[in-house]
Amino acid sequence: PSEFYGGVESGMNDFAWCLLPCTLNLCSFSVSDPKDPIAIERLNLMNMAKLSIKGLIESALNLGRSLDSDYAPLQQFFVVMEHCLKHGLKAKKTFLGQNKSFWGPLELVEKLCPEAGEITVSVKDLPGLKTPVGRGRAWLRLALMQKKLSDYMKALINRKDLMSEFYEANALMMEEEGAVIAGLLVGLNVIDVNLCMKGEDLDTQVGVIDFSLYLKDGGHSSKSNEGDGQITAILDQKNYVEELNRHLSATVNNLQAKVDALEKSNTKLTEELAVANNRIITLQEETERIKQDNVYYLESTRKKMEVCADDMYNEARKQLKEETQLRLDVEKELELQIGMKQEMELAMKMLEKDICEKQDVLVTLRHQLDDVRSLKHDLSQKVQGSDSVVRQKNEIIARLEEKTNQMGSTIKQLEQRLRQVGENWHSAEDANRHFKQEFGDKIESLQLQVEQLTKERSAEEIKVEMVSKTVSCVLFKCGFIIGDCINATICLLLPCVSQESDQSLESSENTAVNIVCNLCQDEASVTKPKNRCHNCQEMFCNTCSANELPLPSSIKPERVCNPCHTLLLEQYSTTPP
């Protein structure tokens, strides 16, 4: 975060425990070797830390135990702590030279105290911190606001094996002075510190100790102040002892709980061990019993196998004889099946030959139907209705069996009819030529109609060829049944041929056919053509046959008359899905 405010409010009634500021003897530690400069440095830093902490606590008590970042003793405390952490620090070699930074040991606290992870994350997220020194200074301020600085220092000092990576052997943090400073920091837990990290340049600050803050006039203090200081020291000692006692009691309780848990675990493990031993003994006995049973079963099985070997041999010999006889029977049956198969193949060849003959007859009939031009329209409708004829093939076959004997004479009559139709067609052409000579004005319009009819005829011929191909495929698959269906179709077309021949004769005489609608009795004309209903096969005008419905004989919707439309709708509505 860009801005971090900390500080836990603790009132005067929550006064915990602190140092003994008035009873400390700054010269209680003596230097073993007066000529050792490192030892003198450690002693001086420890004394400065004592003075700084003492002055900070006294000023905090006078100001109400709440300090901010602008307070001079607080700034000097951070400077002294920085010097203590830098004492005896090993230099790391980099590309820019040697660098000494106390951020490494402070970053190690996160592994020793998990609650310090929040401080480390906050320091890394602070904007404007570019150097390890700045991050270390920010870490000290956040730890003081969290009131955990003494705990973190104790955790570091207790792990000298890890500290040896960062400090020399005679550094302050590796000697007794470091432990003393960690104990002195406990007194700062009674102070509430509120520090704003925003806008504070921690990277470039110069840490210089101001000794003027610790130089005082000896005669300036009065006896009353000395008495108050002694009382405060006694109260601080009392609070310190009480807090220490509480810590020790909590430690004893934790150790006692661990001892009880270990005793319970030991008892449980002993019981489990006894149960396991009993189980092992039981399993050993069961193993011995199973071994004995196994030996007995092996002996009995061996004897049974010897007895049953002869029986199995005799039974196998009998089974071999039965299998041999069965194989001979199967071979005979296979020969019979092969003969039947050859007979079936011969019958299939004869059937194919008969089908080819039927196909030749069908081709002949198709050529005859192509010669009759006036039957194109009716023939296409009859072919479209071939699906319904196939569905009714059983009834048609029954009727065709009765008419089979009359088929020869009927074909001859059909040929005579076709010859008559040809003669009538020639006579119609002669009449047409006479008609053209008599009526020259109407010839052009009639020629246009003839061309249109010719186009329709060609389209109908294409449809007839497609349907004929489909019928040929069905005939090839169905055999005799399709041949009978073709004969039935020819029988159905005979009346149409006769009717069409009569109509051609009438057209030669009158040169026009008057078709009447079966509903409104309106005659057909050029402007009023008539349509055929695909359901009842009757002729109707456009008004009486304006509807279309899908029929069983076709996929696409076909034109139907109004009565058939109503009837089909009723059938579709009553038919279950």
Coordinates of C-alpha atoms in Angstrom, one line a residue:
P1 CA 0.0 0.0 0.0
S2 CA 1.1 3.5 -0.7
E3 CA 0.2 4.7 2.8
F4 CA 0.3 2.6 6.0
Y5 CA -1.0 3.8 9.3
G6 CA -0.4 1.7 12.4
G7 CA -0.8 2.0 16.0
V8 CA -2.7 0.2 18.6
E9 CA -4.4 2.3 21.2
S10 CA -3.5 1.2 24.7
G11 CA -4.6 3.3 27.6
M12 CA -2.9 4.1 30.9
N13 CA -4.8 1.3 32.5
D14 CA -3.3 -1.2 30.1
F15 CA 0.2 -0.4 31.1
A16 CA 2.1 -3.6 30.6
W17 CA 5.7 -4.0 31.6
C18 CA 8.8 -2.1 30.6
L19 CA 12.5 -1.7 31.4
L20 CA 14.0 -0.5 34.6
P21 CA 15.1 2.9 33.3
C22 CA 16.0 4.5 36.5
T23 CA 18.0 1.6 38.0
L24 CA 20.0 0.7 34.9
N25 CA 23.7 1.0 35.3
L26 CA 25.3 2.0 32.0
C27 CA 28.6 0.7 33.0
S28 CA 27.4 -2.7 34.2
F29 CA 29.2 -4.4 31.3
S30 CA 33.0 -4.4 31.4
V31 CA 35.2 -4.9 28.5
S32 CA 37.3 -8.1 28.8
D33 CA 40.0 -6.7 26.6
P34 CA 40.3 -2.9 26.9
K35 CA 42.3 -2.7 23.8
D36 CA 39.7 -4.6 21.6
P37 CA 38.0 -1.8 19.5
I38 CA 35.2 -4.1 18.4
A39 CA 34.2 -4.8 22.0
I40 CA 34.3 -1.1 22.8
E41 CA 32.1 -0.4 19.8
R42 CA 29.6 -3.0 21.1
L43 CA 29.6 -1.6 24.5
N44 CA 29.1 2.0 23.2
L45 CA 26.2 0.9 20.9
M46 CA 24.5 -1.0 23.8
N47 CA 24.8 2.1 26.1
M48 CA 23.4 4.3 23.3
A49 CA 20.5 1.9 22.8
K50 CA 19.8 2.0 26.6
L51 CA 19.8 5.8 26.6
S52 CA 17.7 6.0 23.5
I53 CA 15.1 3.5 24.8
K54 CA 15.0 5.2 28.2
G55 CA 14.6 8.6 26.8
L56 CA 11.9 7.4 24.4
I57 CA 9.9 5.7 27.2
E58 CA 10.1 8.7 29.5
S59 CA 9.1 11.2 26.8
A60 CA 6.2 8.9 25.8
L61 CA 4.9 8.7 29.4
N62 CA 5.0 12.5 29.6
L63 CA 3.3 13.0 26.3
G64 CA 0.6 10.4 26.8
R65 CA 2.3 7.3 25.3
S66 CA 1.5 8.2 21.6
L67 CA 4.2 9.3 19.2
D68 CA 4.4 10.2 15.6
S69 CA 7.2 10.3 13.0
D70 CA 8.3 13.9 13.6
Y71 CA 9.3 13.2 17.2
A72 CA 13.1 13.6 17.5
P73 CA 13.8 10.9 20.2
L74 CA 11.9 8.4 18.0
Q75 CA 14.0 9.3 15.0
Q76 CA 17.1 8.9 17.0
F77 CA 16.0 5.5 18.3
F78 CA 15.7 4.3 14.7
V79 CA 19.1 5.6 13.9
V80 CA 20.6 3.8 16.9
M81 CA 18.9 0.5 15.9
E82 CA 20.2 0.9 12.4
H83 CA 23.8 1.2 13.7
C84 CA 23.3 -1.8 16.0
L85 CA 22.0 -3.9 13.1
K86 CA 24.9 -2.8 10.8
H87 CA 27.6 -3.6 13.4
G88 CA 29.7 -6.5 12.2
L89 CA 27.6 -7.0 9.0
K90 CA 29.3 -9.0 6.3
A91 CA 29.8 -7.1 3.0
K92 CA 28.3 -8.7 -0.2
K93 CA 30.3 -8.3 -3.4
T94 CA 28.3 -6.9 -6.4
F95 CA 29.1 -5.5 -9.8
L96 CA 29.2 -2.0 -8.3
G97 CA 31.4 -2.9 -5.4
Q98 CA 30.8 -4.1 -1.8
N99 CA 27.5 -3.5 -0.2
K100 CA 26.4 -3.8 3.4
S101 CA 22.6 -4.0 4.1
F102 CA 20.8 -5.3 7.2
W103 CA 17.6 -6.1 5.1
G104 CA 18.8 -9.7 4.7
P105 CA 18.6 -10.6 8.4
L106 CA 15.3 -8.8 8.8
E107 CA 13.8 -10.6 5.8
L108 CA 14.8 -13.9 7.5
V109 CA 12.4 -13.1 10.4
E110 CA 9.5 -14.1 8.2
K111 CA 10.7 -17.8 8.3
L112 CA 11.1 -17.7 12.1
C113 CA 7.9 -15.8 12.9
P114 CA 5.0 -16.3 10.4
E115 CA 3.2 -13.3 11.7
A116 CA 6.1 -11.1 10.4
G117 CA 5.1 -12.1 6.8
E118 CA 2.5 -9.2 6.8
I119 CA 5.2 -6.7 7.5
T120 CA 7.5 -8.1 4.8
V121 CA 4.7 -8.0 2.2
S122 CA 3.8 -4.4 3.2
V123 CA 7.4 -3.3 2.9
K124 CA 7.8 -4.8 -0.6
D125 CA 4.5 -3.2 -1.7
L126 CA 5.5 0.3 -0.5
P127 CA 6.2 2.7 -3.4
G128 CA 9.4 4.7 -3.6
L129 CA 11.6 2.1 -1.8
K130 CA 14.4 1.2 -4.2
T131 CA 17.3 0.2 -1.9
P132 CA 17.6 -2.6 0.7
V133 CA 18.4 0.1 3.3
G134 CA 15.1 1.8 2.7
R135 CA 13.2 -1.5 3.1
G136 CA 15.1 -2.3 6.3
R137 CA 14.2 1.1 7.8
A138 CA 10.5 0.7 6.8
W139 CA 10.5 -2.8 8.4
L140 CA 11.8 -1.4 11.7
R141 CA 9.0 1.2 11.8
L142 CA 6.3 -1.3 10.9
A143 CA 7.5 -3.8 13.5
L144 CA 7.5 -1.0 16.2
M145 CA 4.0 -0.1 15.3
Q146 CA 3.0 -3.7 15.6
K147 CA 4.6 -3.9 19.0
K148 CA 6.5 -7.1 18.0
L149 CA 10.0 -5.6 17.5
S150 CA 11.4 -7.2 20.7
D151 CA 10.0 -10.6 19.8
Y152 CA 11.4 -10.5 16.3
M153 CA 14.9 -9.5 17.6
K154 CA 14.8 -12.3 20.2
A155 CA 13.9 -14.8 17.4
L156 CA 16.9 -13.6 15.3
I157 CA 19.4 -13.7 18.2
N158 CA 18.4 -17.2 19.2
R159 CA 19.3 -18.5 15.7
K160 CA 23.0 -17.7 15.6
D161 CA 23.4 -20.5 13.0
L162 CA 21.4 -18.5 10.6
M163 CA 22.8 -15.1 11.7
S164 CA 26.4 -16.3 11.0
E165 CA 25.6 -16.0 7.3
F166 CA 25.1 -12.2 7.6
Y167 CA 27.3 -11.2 10.6
E168 CA 30.8 -11.6 11.8
A169 CA 31.5 -13.7 14.9
N170 CA 32.3 -10.6 17.0
A171 CA 29.3 -8.6 15.8
L172 CA 26.8 -7.0 18.3
M173 CA 24.0 -9.3 17.2
M174 CA 26.2 -12.4 17.8
E175 CA 27.3 -11.4 21.4
E176 CA 25.5 -10.8 24.7
E177 CA 25.0 -7.1 23.9
G178 CA 22.4 -8.2 21.2
A179 CA 20.4 -10.2 23.8
V180 CA 20.5 -7.2 26.2
I181 CA 19.2 -4.8 23.5
A182 CA 16.4 -7.3 22.6
G183 CA 15.4 -7.3 26.3
L184 CA 15.4 -3.5 26.4
L185 CA 13.1 -3.4 23.4
V186 CA 10.3 -5.1 25.4
G187 CA 9.8 -1.8 27.2
L188 CA 8.7 -0.1 24.0
N189 CA 5.5 -2.2 23.9
V190 CA 3.8 0.4 26.2
I191 CA 4.2 3.0 23.5
D192 CA 1.7 3.7 20.8
V193 CA 3.5 4.8 17.6
N194 CA 1.7 6.2 14.6
L195 CA 3.9 6.6 11.5
C196 CA 3.0 7.7 8.0
M197 CA 5.2 6.1 5.4
K198 CA 3.8 8.1 2.5
G199 CA 6.2 10.7 1.2
E200 CA 9.0 9.8 3.6
D201 CA 12.4 9.2 1.8
L202 CA 13.8 6.3 3.6
D203 CA 16.4 5.4 1.0
T204 CA 18.5 8.6 1.2
Q205 CA 18.2 9.5 5.0
V206 CA 21.6 9.9 6.7
G207 CA 21.7 8.0 10.0
V208 CA 23.7 10.2 12.4
I209 CA 23.4 9.9 16.2
D210 CA 22.6 13.2 17.9
F211 CA 24.4 13.0 21.3
S212 CA 23.0 16.4 22.4
L213 CA 19.7 14.7 23.3
Y214 CA 21.4 12.6 26.0
L215 CA 23.5 15.4 27.6
K216 CA 21.7 16.7 30.7
D217 CA 22.6 19.1 33.6
G218 CA 23.0 17.1 36.8
G219 CA 21.7 19.8 39.1
H220 CA 18.7 20.6 37.0
S221 CA 16.6 17.8 38.4
S222 CA 14.9 18.2 41.7
K223 CA 14.3 15.8 44.5
S224 CA 10.7 15.4 43.6
N225 CA 11.5 14.3 40.1
E226 CA 13.9 11.7 41.6
G227 CA 11.2 10.4 43.9
D228 CA 8.8 10.1 41.0
G229 CA 11.4 8.3 38.9
Q230 CA 12.0 5.8 41.7
I231 CA 8.3 5.1 42.1
T232 CA 7.9 4.7 38.3
A233 CA 10.9 2.3 38.3
I234 CA 9.4 0.2 41.1
L235 CA 6.0 0.0 39.3
D236 CA 7.8 -0.9 36.1
Q237 CA 9.7 -3.6 37.9
K238 CA 6.5 -4.9 39.4
N239 CA 4.7 -5.0 36.0
Y240 CA 7.8 -6.6 34.4
V241 CA 7.8 -9.4 37.0
E242 CA 4.0 -10.0 36.7
E243 CA 4.2 -10.2 32.9
L244 CA 7.2 -12.5 33.1
N245 CA 5.3 -14.7 35.6
R246 CA 2.3 -14.8 33.2
H247 CA 4.6 -15.9 30.4
L248 CA 6.2 -18.6 32.5
S249 CA 2.8 -19.9 33.6
A250 CA 1.6 -20.1 30.0
T251 CA 4.8 -21.9 29.1
V252 CA 4.3 -24.4 32.0
N253 CA 0.7 -25.0 31.0
N254 CA 1.7 -25.7 27.4
L255 CA 4.5 -28.1 28.5
Q256 CA 2.1 -29.9 30.8
A257 CA -0.5 -30.2 28.0
K258 CA 2.2 -31.6 25.8
V259 CA 3.3 -34.1 28.5
D260 CA -0.3 -35.3 28.9
A261 CA -0.7 -35.7 25.2
L262 CA 2.6 -37.7 25.0
E263 CA 1.5 -39.9 27.9
K264 CA -1.9 -40.6 26.2
S265 CA -0.1 -41.3 23.0
N266 CA 2.4 -43.6 24.7
T267 CA -0.5 -45.5 26.4
K268 CA -2.4 -45.9 23.2
L269 CA 0.8 -47.1 21.4
T270 CA 1.4 -49.7 24.1
E271 CA -2.2 -51.0 23.8
E272 CA -1.8 -51.2 20.0
L273 CA 1.5 -53.0 20.4
A274 CA -0.1 -55.6 22.7
V275 CA -3.0 -56.1 20.2
A276 CA -0.5 -56.4 17.4
N277 CA 1.5 -59.0 19.2
N278 CA -1.7 -61.0 20.0
R279 CA -2.6 -60.8 16.3
I280 CA 0.8 -62.0 15.2
I281 CA 0.5 -65.0 17.5
T282 CA -2.9 -65.8 16.2
L283 CA -1.8 -65.5 12.6
Q284 CA 1.2 -67.8 13.2
E285 CA -1.1 -70.5 14.7
E286 CA -3.5 -70.1 11.8
T287 CA -0.6 -70.4 9.3
E288 CA 0.5 -73.7 10.9
R289 CA -3.0 -75.0 10.7
I290 CA -3.4 -74.0 7.1
K291 CA -0.1 -75.8 6.2
Q292 CA -1.3 -79.0 7.8
D293 CA -4.6 -78.8 6.0
N294 CA -2.8 -78.1 2.7
V295 CA -0.6 -81.3 3.1
Y296 CA -3.8 -83.3 3.8
Y297 CA -5.6 -81.9 0.8
L298 CA -2.6 -82.6 -1.5
E299 CA -2.5 -86.2 -0.5
S300 CA -6.2 -86.7 -0.9
T301 CA -6.2 -84.9 -4.3
R302 CA -3.3 -87.1 -5.6
K303 CA -5.2 -90.3 -4.7
K304 CA -8.4 -89.0 -6.3
M305 CA -6.5 -88.1 -9.5
E306 CA -5.0 -91.5 -9.8
V307 CA -8.4 -93.2 -9.4
C308 CA -10.1 -90.8 -11.8
A309 CA -7.4 -91.0 -14.5
D310 CA -8.6 -94.4 -15.9
D311 CA -12.2 -93.2 -15.9
M312 CA -11.3 -90.0 -17.7
Y313 CA -9.4 -92.0 -20.4
N314 CA -12.3 -94.3 -21.1
E315 CA -14.7 -91.4 -21.2
A316 CA -12.4 -89.5 -23.6
R317 CA -12.3 -92.6 -25.9
K318 CA -16.1 -92.7 -26.0
Q319 CA -16.4 -89.0 -26.6
L320 CA -13.8 -89.3 -29.5
K321 CA -16.0 -92.0 -31.2
E322 CA -19.1 -89.8 -30.8
E323 CA -17.3 -86.8 -32.2
T324 CA -16.1 -88.9 -35.2
Q325 CA -19.7 -90.1 -36.0
L326 CA -21.0 -86.6 -35.6
R327 CA -18.4 -85.3 -38.0
L328 CA -19.4 -87.8 -40.6
D329 CA -23.1 -86.8 -40.2
V330 CA -22.2 -83.2 -40.6
E331 CA -20.2 -83.9 -43.8
K332 CA -23.2 -85.7 -45.3
E333 CA -25.5 -82.8 -44.4
L334 CA -22.9 -80.4 -45.9
E335 CA -23.1 -82.3 -49.2
L336 CA -26.9 -82.0 -49.2
Q337 CA -26.7 -78.3 -48.5
I338 CA -24.2 -77.9 -51.4
G339 CA -26.6 -79.6 -53.8
M340 CA -29.5 -77.5 -52.6
K341 CA -27.4 -74.4 -53.1
Q342 CA -26.6 -75.4 -56.7
E343 CA -30.3 -75.9 -57.3
M344 CA -31.1 -72.5 -55.8
E345 CA -28.5 -70.9 -58.1
L346 CA -30.0 -72.5 -61.1
A347 CA -33.5 -71.3 -60.1
M348 CA -32.1 -67.8 -59.5
K349 CA -30.6 -67.8 -63.1
M350 CA -33.9 -68.8 -64.5
L351 CA -35.6 -66.1 -62.5
E352 CA -33.1 -63.5 -63.8
K353 CA -33.8 -64.6 -67.4
D354 CA -37.5 -64.3 -66.8
I355 CA -37.0 -60.8 -65.4
C356 CA -35.0 -59.8 -68.5
E357 CA -37.9 -61.0 -70.7
K358 CA -40.3 -58.9 -68.6
Q359 CA -38.0 -55.9 -69.0
D360 CA -38.0 -56.3 -72.8
V361 CA -41.8 -56.4 -72.8
L362 CA -41.7 -53.2 -70.6
V363 CA -39.4 -51.4 -73.1
T364 CA -41.8 -52.3 -76.0
L365 CA -44.7 -51.0 -74.0
R366 CA -42.8 -47.8 -73.3
H367 CA -42.2 -47.2 -77.0
Q368 CA -45.8 -47.7 -77.7
L369 CA -46.8 -45.2 -74.9
D370 CA -44.3 -42.7 -76.4
D371 CA -46.1 -42.8 -79.7
V372 CA -49.4 -41.6 -78.1
R373 CA -48.7 -37.9 -77.6
S374 CA -52.1 -37.0 -76.2
L375 CA -51.7 -39.4 -73.3
K376 CA -48.6 -37.6 -71.7
H377 CA -50.6 -35.7 -69.1
D378 CA -52.7 -38.6 -68.0
L379 CA -49.8 -41.0 -68.1
S380 CA -47.7 -38.8 -65.8
Q381 CA -50.6 -38.6 -63.3
K382 CA -51.0 -42.4 -63.4
V383 CA -47.3 -42.9 -62.8
Q384 CA -47.3 -40.5 -59.9
G385 CA -50.1 -42.6 -58.5
S386 CA -48.1 -45.8 -58.9
D387 CA -47.2 -45.7 -55.2
S388 CA -50.9 -46.0 -54.2
V389 CA -51.1 -48.9 -56.8
V390 CA -48.2 -50.6 -55.1
R391 CA -49.8 -50.3 -51.7
Q392 CA -53.0 -51.9 -53.3
K393 CA -51.0 -54.6 -55.1
N394 CA -52.7 -57.4 -53.3
E395 CA -56.2 -56.3 -54.5
I396 CA -54.8 -55.6 -58.0
I397 CA -53.1 -59.0 -58.2
A398 CA -56.4 -60.7 -57.4
R399 CA -58.2 -58.8 -60.1
L400 CA -55.3 -59.3 -62.6
E401 CA -55.5 -63.1 -62.1
E402 CA -59.0 -63.0 -63.5
K403 CA -57.9 -60.8 -66.5
T404 CA -54.7 -62.7 -67.4
N405 CA -56.5 -65.0 -69.9
Q406 CA -57.9 -61.9 -71.7
M407 CA -54.5 -60.2 -72.0
G408 CA -53.6 -61.4 -75.5
S409 CA -56.8 -60.1 -77.1
T410 CA -56.5 -56.9 -75.1
I411 CA -53.0 -56.2 -76.5
K412 CA -54.3 -56.7 -80.1
Q413 CA -57.2 -54.3 -79.5
L414 CA -54.7 -51.8 -78.1
E415 CA -52.6 -52.0 -81.3
Q416 CA -55.7 -51.5 -83.4
R417 CA -56.6 -48.5 -81.2
L418 CA -53.1 -47.1 -81.7
R419 CA -53.4 -47.5 -85.5
Q420 CA -56.8 -45.8 -85.4
V421 CA -55.3 -43.0 -83.3
G422 CA -52.5 -42.5 -85.9
E423 CA -55.1 -42.3 -88.7
N424 CA -57.2 -39.9 -86.7
W425 CA -54.0 -37.8 -86.0
H426 CA -53.3 -37.6 -89.8
S427 CA -56.9 -36.6 -90.4
A428 CA -56.7 -34.1 -87.7
E429 CA -53.6 -32.6 -89.3
D430 CA -55.4 -32.4 -92.7
A431 CA -58.3 -30.7 -90.9
N432 CA -55.9 -28.4 -89.2
R433 CA -54.3 -27.4 -92.6
H434 CA -57.8 -26.6 -93.9
F435 CA -58.5 -24.7 -90.8
K436 CA -55.4 -22.7 -91.2
Q437 CA -56.3 -21.8 -94.7
E438 CA -59.8 -20.7 -93.6
F439 CA -58.8 -19.0 -90.4
G440 CA -55.5 -17.3 -90.9
D441 CA -55.8 -14.8 -88.1
K442 CA -56.2 -17.4 -85.4
I443 CA -53.3 -19.5 -86.5
E444 CA -50.6 -17.5 -84.8
S445 CA -52.3 -17.7 -81.4
L446 CA -52.9 -21.4 -81.8
Q447 CA -49.2 -21.9 -82.8
L448 CA -48.1 -20.2 -79.6
Q449 CA -50.4 -22.5 -77.7
V450 CA -48.9 -25.5 -79.6
E451 CA -45.4 -24.4 -78.7
Q452 CA -46.3 -24.1 -75.1
L453 CA -47.9 -27.5 -75.2
T454 CA -44.8 -28.9 -76.9
K455 CA -42.6 -27.5 -74.1
E456 CA -44.9 -29.0 -71.5
R457 CA -44.9 -32.2 -73.4
S458 CA -41.0 -32.3 -73.3
A459 CA -41.1 -31.7 -69.6
E460 CA -43.6 -34.4 -69.1
E461 CA -41.5 -36.7 -71.2
I462 CA -38.5 -36.1 -68.9
K463 CA -40.7 -36.8 -65.9
V464 CA -42.1 -40.0 -67.5
E465 CA -38.5 -41.2 -68.3
M466 CA -37.4 -40.5 -64.7
V467 CA -40.5 -42.3 -63.3
S468 CA -40.0 -45.1 -65.8
K469 CA -36.4 -45.6 -64.6
T470 CA -37.6 -45.7 -61.0
V471 CA -40.3 -48.3 -62.0
S472 CA -37.7 -50.3 -63.8
C473 CA -35.5 -50.5 -60.6
V474 CA -38.5 -51.5 -58.6
L475 CA -39.5 -54.1 -61.2
F476 CA -35.9 -55.6 -61.2
K477 CA -36.1 -56.0 -57.4
C478 CA -39.7 -57.2 -57.1
G479 CA -39.8 -59.7 -60.0
F480 CA -43.1 -61.3 -60.8
I481 CA -45.1 -59.0 -58.6
I482 CA -43.9 -55.9 -60.4
G483 CA -44.6 -57.6 -63.8
D484 CA -48.2 -58.1 -62.6
C485 CA -48.4 -54.5 -61.5
I486 CA -47.2 -53.4 -65.0
N487 CA -50.0 -55.5 -66.6
A488 CA -52.4 -53.8 -64.2
T489 CA -51.2 -50.4 -65.2
I490 CA -51.7 -51.3 -68.9
C491 CA -55.2 -52.4 -68.1
L492 CA -55.9 -49.1 -66.3
L493 CA -54.5 -47.1 -69.3
L494 CA -56.7 -48.8 -71.9
P495 CA -59.8 -46.7 -71.1
C496 CA -57.7 -43.6 -71.2
V497 CA -56.4 -44.6 -74.7
S498 CA -59.9 -45.1 -76.0
Q499 CA -61.1 -41.8 -74.4
E500 CA -58.1 -39.9 -75.8
S501 CA -58.7 -41.3 -79.3
D502 CA -62.3 -40.2 -79.2
Q503 CA -61.2 -36.7 -78.0
S504 CA -58.7 -36.5 -80.9
L505 CA -61.5 -37.3 -83.4
E506 CA -63.7 -34.6 -81.8
S507 CA -60.8 -32.1 -82.0
S508 CA -60.4 -32.9 -85.7
E509 CA -64.0 -32.0 -86.3
N510 CA -64.4 -29.0 -83.9
T511 CA -60.7 -28.0 -83.5
A512 CA -61.3 -27.4 -79.8
V513 CA -62.5 -29.3 -76.6
N514 CA -64.9 -27.7 -74.1
I515 CA -64.0 -28.8 -70.6
V516 CA -66.6 -28.1 -67.9
C517 CA -65.8 -27.6 -64.1
N518 CA -67.5 -30.3 -62.0
L519 CA -68.5 -27.8 -59.3
C520 CA -69.5 -24.5 -61.0
Q521 CA -70.1 -26.0 -64.5
D522 CA -68.0 -23.2 -66.1
E523 CA -66.5 -24.0 -69.5
A524 CA -62.8 -23.8 -70.1
S525 CA -61.3 -21.1 -72.3
V526 CA -57.9 -19.4 -73.0
T527 CA -58.5 -17.1 -70.1
K528 CA -60.2 -19.7 -67.9
P529 CA -58.1 -22.9 -67.9
K530 CA -59.1 -26.0 -66.0
N531 CA -56.9 -27.9 -63.5
R532 CA -57.0 -31.6 -62.6
C533 CA -57.4 -32.6 -58.9
H534 CA -54.6 -35.0 -58.0
N535 CA -56.9 -36.8 -55.5
C536 CA -60.1 -37.5 -57.4
Q537 CA -58.6 -36.9 -60.9
E538 CA -61.5 -34.6 -62.0
M539 CA -61.3 -31.3 -63.8
F540 CA -62.0 -28.0 -61.9
C541 CA -61.5 -24.3 -62.5
N542 CA -58.9 -22.2 -60.7
T543 CA -61.5 -21.0 -58.2
C544 CA -62.6 -24.5 -57.3
S545 CA -59.1 -25.9 -57.1
A546 CA -57.0 -23.2 -55.5
N547 CA -55.7 -25.3 -52.5
E548 CA -52.6 -27.6 -52.2
L549 CA -51.9 -30.4 -49.8
P550 CA -49.3 -33.2 -49.5
L551 CA -50.7 -36.5 -50.8
P552 CA -49.5 -40.1 -50.0
S553 CA -48.4 -40.5 -53.6
S554 CA -46.1 -37.4 -53.7
I555 CA -43.7 -35.6 -51.4
K556 CA -44.5 -32.1 -52.6
P557 CA -47.9 -30.4 -52.1
E558 CA -50.3 -31.1 -55.0
R559 CA -53.3 -29.2 -56.3
V560 CA -56.7 -30.6 -55.0
C561 CA -60.3 -29.4 -55.3
N562 CA -62.2 -27.8 -52.5
P563 CA -64.2 -30.9 -51.5
C564 CA -61.1 -33.1 -51.4
H565 CA -59.3 -30.4 -49.5
T566 CA -62.0 -30.4 -46.8
L567 CA -62.1 -34.2 -46.7
L568 CA -58.3 -34.5 -46.4
L569 CA -58.1 -32.0 -43.7
E570 CA -60.7 -33.9 -41.7
Q571 CA -58.7 -37.2 -42.2
Y572 CA -55.4 -35.6 -41.2
S573 CA -57.0 -34.0 -38.0
T574 CA -58.5 -37.4 -36.9
T575 CA -55.4 -39.5 -37.8
P576 CA -53.3 -40.2 -34.6
P577 CA -49.6 -39.1 -34.7

